[in-house]
Short mmCIF file of C-alpha atoms in Angstrom, two decimals:
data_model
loop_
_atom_site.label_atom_id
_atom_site.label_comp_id
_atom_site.label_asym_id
_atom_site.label_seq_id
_atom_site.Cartn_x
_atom_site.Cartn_y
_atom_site.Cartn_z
CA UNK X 182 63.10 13.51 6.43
CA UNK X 183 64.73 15.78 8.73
CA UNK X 184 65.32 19.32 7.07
CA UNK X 185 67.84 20.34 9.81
CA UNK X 186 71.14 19.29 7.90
CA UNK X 187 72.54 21.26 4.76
CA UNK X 188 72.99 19.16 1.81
CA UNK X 189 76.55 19.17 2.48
CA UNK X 190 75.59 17.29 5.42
CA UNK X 191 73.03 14.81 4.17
CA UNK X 192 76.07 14.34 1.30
CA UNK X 193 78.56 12.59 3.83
CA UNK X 194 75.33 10.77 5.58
CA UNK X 195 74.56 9.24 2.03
CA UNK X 196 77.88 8.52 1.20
CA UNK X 197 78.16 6.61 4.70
CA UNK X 198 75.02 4.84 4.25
CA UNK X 199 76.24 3.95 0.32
CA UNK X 200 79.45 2.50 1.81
CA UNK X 201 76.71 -0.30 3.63
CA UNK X 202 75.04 -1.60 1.47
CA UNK X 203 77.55 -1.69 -1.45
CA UNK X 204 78.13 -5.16 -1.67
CA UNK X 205 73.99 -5.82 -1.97
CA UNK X 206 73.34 -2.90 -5.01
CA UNK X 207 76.38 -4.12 -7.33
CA UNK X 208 74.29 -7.78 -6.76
CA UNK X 209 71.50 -5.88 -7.97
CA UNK X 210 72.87 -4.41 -10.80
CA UNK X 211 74.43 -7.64 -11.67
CA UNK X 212 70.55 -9.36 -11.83
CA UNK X 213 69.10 -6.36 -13.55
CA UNK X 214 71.75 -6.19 -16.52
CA UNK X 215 72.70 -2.77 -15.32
CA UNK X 216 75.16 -2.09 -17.75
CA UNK X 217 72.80 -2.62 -21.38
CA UNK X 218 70.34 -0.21 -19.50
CA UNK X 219 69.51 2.47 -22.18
CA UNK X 220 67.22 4.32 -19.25
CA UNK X 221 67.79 4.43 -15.90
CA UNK X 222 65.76 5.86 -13.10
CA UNK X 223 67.02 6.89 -9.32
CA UNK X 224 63.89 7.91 -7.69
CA UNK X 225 64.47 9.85 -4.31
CA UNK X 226 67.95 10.55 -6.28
CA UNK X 227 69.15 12.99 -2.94
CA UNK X 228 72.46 14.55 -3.01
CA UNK X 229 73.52 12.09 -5.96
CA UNK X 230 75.69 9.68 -4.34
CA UNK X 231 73.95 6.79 -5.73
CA UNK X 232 72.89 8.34 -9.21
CA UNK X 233 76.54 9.01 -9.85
CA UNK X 234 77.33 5.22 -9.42
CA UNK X 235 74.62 4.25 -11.54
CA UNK X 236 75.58 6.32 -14.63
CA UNK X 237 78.90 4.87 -14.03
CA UNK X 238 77.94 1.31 -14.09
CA UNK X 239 75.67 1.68 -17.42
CA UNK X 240 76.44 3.19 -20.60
CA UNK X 241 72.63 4.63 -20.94
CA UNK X 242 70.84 7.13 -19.73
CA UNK X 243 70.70 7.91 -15.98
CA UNK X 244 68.21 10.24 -14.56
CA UNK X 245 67.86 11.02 -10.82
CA UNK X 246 64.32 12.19 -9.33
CA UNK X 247 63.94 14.15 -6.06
CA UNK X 248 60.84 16.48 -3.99
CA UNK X 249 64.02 18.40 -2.88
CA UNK X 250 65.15 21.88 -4.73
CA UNK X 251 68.25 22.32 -2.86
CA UNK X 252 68.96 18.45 -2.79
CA UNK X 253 68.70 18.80 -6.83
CA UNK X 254 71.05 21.47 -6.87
CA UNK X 255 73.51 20.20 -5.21
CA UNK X 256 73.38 16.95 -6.78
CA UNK X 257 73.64 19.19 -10.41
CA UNK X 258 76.64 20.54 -9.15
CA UNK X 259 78.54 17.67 -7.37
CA UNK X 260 77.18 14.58 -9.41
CA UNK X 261 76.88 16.16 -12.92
CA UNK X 262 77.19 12.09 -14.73
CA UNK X 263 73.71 12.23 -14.45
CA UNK X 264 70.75 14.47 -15.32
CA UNK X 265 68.47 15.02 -11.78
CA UNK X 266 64.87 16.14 -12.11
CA UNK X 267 62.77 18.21 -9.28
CA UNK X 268 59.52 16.07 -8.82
CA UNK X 269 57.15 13.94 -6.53
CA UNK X 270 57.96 9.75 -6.32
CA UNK X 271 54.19 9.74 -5.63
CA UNK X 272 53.29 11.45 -9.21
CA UNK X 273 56.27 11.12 -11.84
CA UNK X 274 56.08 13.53 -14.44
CA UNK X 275 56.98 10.51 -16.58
CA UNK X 276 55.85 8.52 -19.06
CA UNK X 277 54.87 5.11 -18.53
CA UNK X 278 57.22 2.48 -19.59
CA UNK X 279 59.88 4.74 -20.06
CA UNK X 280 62.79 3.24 -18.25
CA UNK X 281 64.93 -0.43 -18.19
CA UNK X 282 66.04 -0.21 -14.61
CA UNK X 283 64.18 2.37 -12.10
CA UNK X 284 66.11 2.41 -8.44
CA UNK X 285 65.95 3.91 -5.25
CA UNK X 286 68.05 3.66 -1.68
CA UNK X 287 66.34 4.17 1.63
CA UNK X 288 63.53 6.01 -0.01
CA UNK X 289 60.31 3.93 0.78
CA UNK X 290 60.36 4.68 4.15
CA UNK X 291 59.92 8.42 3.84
CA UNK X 292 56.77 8.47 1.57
CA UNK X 293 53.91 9.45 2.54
CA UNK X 294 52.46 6.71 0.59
CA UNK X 295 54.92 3.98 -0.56
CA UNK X 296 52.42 2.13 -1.90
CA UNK X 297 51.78 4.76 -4.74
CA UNK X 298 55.40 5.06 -4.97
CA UNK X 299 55.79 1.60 -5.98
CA UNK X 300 53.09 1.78 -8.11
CA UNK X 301 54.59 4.38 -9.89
CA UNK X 302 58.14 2.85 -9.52
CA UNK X 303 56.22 -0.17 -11.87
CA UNK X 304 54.25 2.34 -13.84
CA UNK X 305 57.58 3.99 -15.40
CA UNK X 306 59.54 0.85 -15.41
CA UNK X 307 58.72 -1.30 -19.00
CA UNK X 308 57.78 -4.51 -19.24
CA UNK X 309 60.56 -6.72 -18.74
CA UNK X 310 62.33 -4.44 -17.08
CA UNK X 311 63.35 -3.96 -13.12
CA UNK X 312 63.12 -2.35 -10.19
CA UNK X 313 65.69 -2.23 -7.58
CA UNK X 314 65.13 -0.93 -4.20
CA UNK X 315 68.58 -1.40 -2.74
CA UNK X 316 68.06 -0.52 1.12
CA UNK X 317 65.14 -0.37 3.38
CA UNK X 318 65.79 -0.82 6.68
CA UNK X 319 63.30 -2.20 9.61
CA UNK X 320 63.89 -0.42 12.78
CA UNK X 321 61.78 -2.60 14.60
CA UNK X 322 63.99 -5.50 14.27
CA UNK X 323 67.20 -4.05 15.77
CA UNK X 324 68.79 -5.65 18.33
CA UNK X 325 71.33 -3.95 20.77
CA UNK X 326 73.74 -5.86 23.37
CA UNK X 327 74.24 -4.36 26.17
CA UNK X 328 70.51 -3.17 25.67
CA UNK X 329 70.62 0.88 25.28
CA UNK X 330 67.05 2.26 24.45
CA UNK X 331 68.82 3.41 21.21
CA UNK X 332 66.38 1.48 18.99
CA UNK X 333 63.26 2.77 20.69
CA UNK X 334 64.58 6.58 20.49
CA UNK X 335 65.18 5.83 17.15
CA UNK X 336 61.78 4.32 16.16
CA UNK X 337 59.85 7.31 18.03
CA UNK X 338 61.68 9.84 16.10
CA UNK X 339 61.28 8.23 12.79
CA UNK X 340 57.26 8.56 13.37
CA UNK X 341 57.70 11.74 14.94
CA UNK X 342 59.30 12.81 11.51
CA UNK X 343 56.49 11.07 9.53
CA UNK X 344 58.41 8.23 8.31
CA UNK X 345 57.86 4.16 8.83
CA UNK X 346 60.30 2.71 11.09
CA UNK X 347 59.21 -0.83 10.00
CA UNK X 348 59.22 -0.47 6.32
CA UNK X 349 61.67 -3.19 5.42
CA UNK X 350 59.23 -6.20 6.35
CA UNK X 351 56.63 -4.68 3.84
CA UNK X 352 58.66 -4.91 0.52
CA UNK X 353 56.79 -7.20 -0.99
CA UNK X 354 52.99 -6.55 0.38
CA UNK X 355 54.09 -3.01 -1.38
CA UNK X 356 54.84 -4.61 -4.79
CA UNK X 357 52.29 -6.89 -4.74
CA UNK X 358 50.31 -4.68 -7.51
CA UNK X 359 49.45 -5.16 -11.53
CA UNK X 360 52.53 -4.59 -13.24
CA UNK X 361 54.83 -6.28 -10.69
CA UNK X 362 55.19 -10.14 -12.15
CA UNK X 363 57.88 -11.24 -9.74
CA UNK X 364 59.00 -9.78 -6.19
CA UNK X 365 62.61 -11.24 -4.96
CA UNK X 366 62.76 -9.79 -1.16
CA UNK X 367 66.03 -10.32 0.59
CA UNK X 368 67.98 -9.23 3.53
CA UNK X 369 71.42 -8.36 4.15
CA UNK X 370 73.62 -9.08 6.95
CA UNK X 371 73.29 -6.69 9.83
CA UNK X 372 75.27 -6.80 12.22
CA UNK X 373 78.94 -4.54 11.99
CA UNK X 374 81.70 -6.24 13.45
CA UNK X 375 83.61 -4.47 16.20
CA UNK X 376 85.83 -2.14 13.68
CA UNK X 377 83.32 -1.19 11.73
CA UNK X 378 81.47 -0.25 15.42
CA UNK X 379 84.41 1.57 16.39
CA UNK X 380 85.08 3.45 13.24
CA UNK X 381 81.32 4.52 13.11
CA UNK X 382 81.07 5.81 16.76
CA UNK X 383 81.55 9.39 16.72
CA UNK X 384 79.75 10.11 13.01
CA UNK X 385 76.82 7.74 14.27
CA UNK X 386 76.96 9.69 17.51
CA UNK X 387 76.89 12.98 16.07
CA UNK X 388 73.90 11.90 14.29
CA UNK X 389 71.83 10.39 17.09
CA UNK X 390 72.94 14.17 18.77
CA UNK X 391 71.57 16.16 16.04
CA UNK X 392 68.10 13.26 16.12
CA UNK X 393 67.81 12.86 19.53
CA UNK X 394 67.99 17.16 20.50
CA UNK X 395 64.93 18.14 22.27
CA UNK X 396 63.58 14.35 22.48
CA UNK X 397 65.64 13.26 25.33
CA UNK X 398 67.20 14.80 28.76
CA UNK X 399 70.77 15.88 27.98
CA UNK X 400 71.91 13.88 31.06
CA UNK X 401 69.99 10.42 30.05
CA UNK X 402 71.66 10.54 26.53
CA UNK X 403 75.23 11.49 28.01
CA UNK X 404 74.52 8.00 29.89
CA UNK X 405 73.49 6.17 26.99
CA UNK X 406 76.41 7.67 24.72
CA UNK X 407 78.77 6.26 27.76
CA UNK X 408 77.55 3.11 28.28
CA UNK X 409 77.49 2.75 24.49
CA UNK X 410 81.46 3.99 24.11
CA UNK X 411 82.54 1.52 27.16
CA UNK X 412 81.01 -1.75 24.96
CA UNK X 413 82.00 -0.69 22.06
CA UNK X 414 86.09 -0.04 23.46
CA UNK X 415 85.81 -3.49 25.37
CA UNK X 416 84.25 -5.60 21.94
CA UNK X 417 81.80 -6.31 23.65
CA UNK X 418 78.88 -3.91 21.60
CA UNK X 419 76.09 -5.42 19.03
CA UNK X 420 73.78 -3.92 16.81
CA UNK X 421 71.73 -6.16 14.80
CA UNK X 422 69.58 -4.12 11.91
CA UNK X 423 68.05 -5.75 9.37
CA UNK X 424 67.83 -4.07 6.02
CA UNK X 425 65.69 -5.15 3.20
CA UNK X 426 66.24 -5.56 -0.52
CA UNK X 427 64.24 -6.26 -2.96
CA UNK X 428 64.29 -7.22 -7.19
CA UNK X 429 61.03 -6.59 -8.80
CA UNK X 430 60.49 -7.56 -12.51
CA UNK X 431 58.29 -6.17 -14.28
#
């Protein structure tokens, strides 16, 4: 993940990628029996945002995992419902079978190996238990109208930055492991209508700024940013992004 943001920063990007995909975790929670959890797990926990809401929506335990020192700090000292550890998804310093519901949010695409991930995600999880990845997104399906080359910029500097731009469509090839008895792989919807488009302009903007510096000629994305604004201001912009969920049992 890109290191070039404070946590401050990566705080008001989680919270605005929480506010998404609200609607599909509280569905999860729902199907896993969130709230009789006695152990709950948030790997990749970040700056919090999503630990918090699970330690509000269960009356156990809530733990939140991350590689991150400064991420953990912060999420201490903003997000103190829940405990947050400093370790590796790939090696948990945790004992098997150890939680009811283990969680992460846009995490898989970032590892280095999400396949161990998982398998850890199922190692620490007991049996009977559940695993909830709540948002992985597949860059490789997006769909932009007008066409900007917004989706290819974005897939180049995702591998640039070591992550997997088309993670989403391998949910359940990833789970697909001893431990895992059951993998329920869904979508949500992903296109914004035009508010939402409008609304999210200038902080997605800001965003593809901050991605896109050094990558691409100041002048082309000045282009792309006005071609982009004019749609957008006339109704006539669409982004279509698919982003995968998935309910594992284990």
């Amino acid at each position: 993940m890109s290191t070039d943001l404070s946590p401050a920063q990566w705080d008001e990007q989680f919270t605005r990628q929480a506010s998404w995909t609200r609607q599909t975790r509280y569905h999860l929670y729902r199907r896993a029996n969130l709230l009789r959890a006695a152990r709950v797990l948030d790997v990749g926990s970040g700056t919090g945002v999503v630990t918090a809401e699970l330690a509000a929506q269960t009356r156990g335990q809530v733990i939140g995992l991350d590689v991150d020192p400064e991420m953990v700090a912060y999420a201490r000292e903003h997000y103190p419902q829940a405990e947050y550890r400093l370790g590796d998804a790939h090696h948990m310093d945790l004992p098997g079978g150890s939680f009811d519901v283990t969680a992460c949010h846009f995490l898989l695409l970032w590892c280095r190996d999400p396949r161990q991930v998982a398998a850890e995600m199922v190692r620490v999880t007991r049996p009977g238990g559940s695993i909830l990845i709540c948002a992985e997104p597949d860059y490789g399906g997006r769909i932009d109208h007008p066409e900007l080359p917004l989706g290819h910029w974005q897939i180049e500097a995702l591998r640039d930055e070591g992550a997997d731009p088309r993670l989403g469509r391998k949910l359940r090839a990833l789970f697909a492991q001893p431990g895992a008895r059951e993998v329920d792989v869904g979508v949500m919807p992903g296109v914004w209508d035009a508010a939402r488009l409008r609304a999210e302009f200038e902080a997605e903007w800001a965003l593809w700024q901050r991605t896109l510096e050094g990558r691409v000629l100041p002048a082309e994305l000045a282009r792309v940013r006005a071609a982009d604004l004019a749609a957008t201001e006339s109704g006539e912009r669409l982004v279509f992004l698919p982003v995968f969920y998935a309910l594992v049992r284990t």
